[in-house]
Amino acid sequence: MAKQRFDFYHKEQKNLWGRPRIWLILALLGFVISWLFLHMLDRYLALQPELLKLSVPPDMTEALLFPLSQNLIKMMLLVVAVTAGGSVAQERQEGTLYYMLRIPVMPWYRLPIVQKFKSHLWLTIFPLLTIVAVATLLMMGGTVDWLMVCALLLAVLLCCAWLIALALWLSTMTNQSGFAVLMTLVVFMVMWVVGGQPVLDQYGVNWLNLILPEQHFNWLSRGHINLSSIIYFCAGTGLFLWLAQRKINQLKWQQ
């Protein structure tokens, strides 16, 4: 049984990292993120004399790393939609879901859907390493608030886990991987637009902002480590994984 679980987890790792598509996407998005950051850095240096005249000028962490985390999490919407969004649907499309259904009942942390979640969670290494690398480089030219950097890392990790779990659940609802990716991407984009800053500025914080992830992500990334946002992401991740496993169990009984 242990060998079966080992093989399934590494099968997911091979499916994720063994295809050139994911490396091409990460390379292209990494180039875009780098270009945007250099543009933000150039603008920050140009405006620095004016910013120093303010009573409380923004430091580099607030002026550069926070916008960088915003761009990274938007990038992860696309990456997660393409990878986790089509994961289970591809199993159904290729007929390999049958082997998932044959795996006997086991502890929740060894279920196939959890193994898929853990394998896709490795995707968060890219934004996390990007933030750490940029913060380290910025130390050469100024002071970096590493407590804020840790808050940014926590926010990115929790938000990405939430998105991956949601994508896996959405992926169980169809047997066409292309449609699953498109559906996941549309859901992500609608969530980010509805819970965005323009809506927040117009209507203020309301129940809609509280049930969508963007406002909780912004709170955590700005250093407001509140228990409600942490519970939101952890409970949401667990709920979506439970719904995904429940859908897989329904498919098992239908066969």
JSON list of C-alpha atoms in Angstrom, two decimals, residues 29 130 134 147 158:
[
{"chain": "A", "resi": 29, "resn": "LEU", "atom": "CA", "xyz": [5.44, 34.91, -16.66]},
{"chain": "A", "resi": 130, "resn": "THR", "atom": "CA", "xyz": [10.89, 35.45, -6.16]},
{"chain": "A", "resi": 134, "resn": "VAL", "atom": "CA", "xyz": [13.98, 40.47, -4.62]},
{"chain": "A", "resi": 147, "resn": "LEU", "atom": "CA", "xyz": [8.67, 40.93, 9.24]},
{"chain": "A", "resi": 158, "resn": "LEU", "atom": "CA", "xyz": [-2.13, 30.47, 2.06]}
]
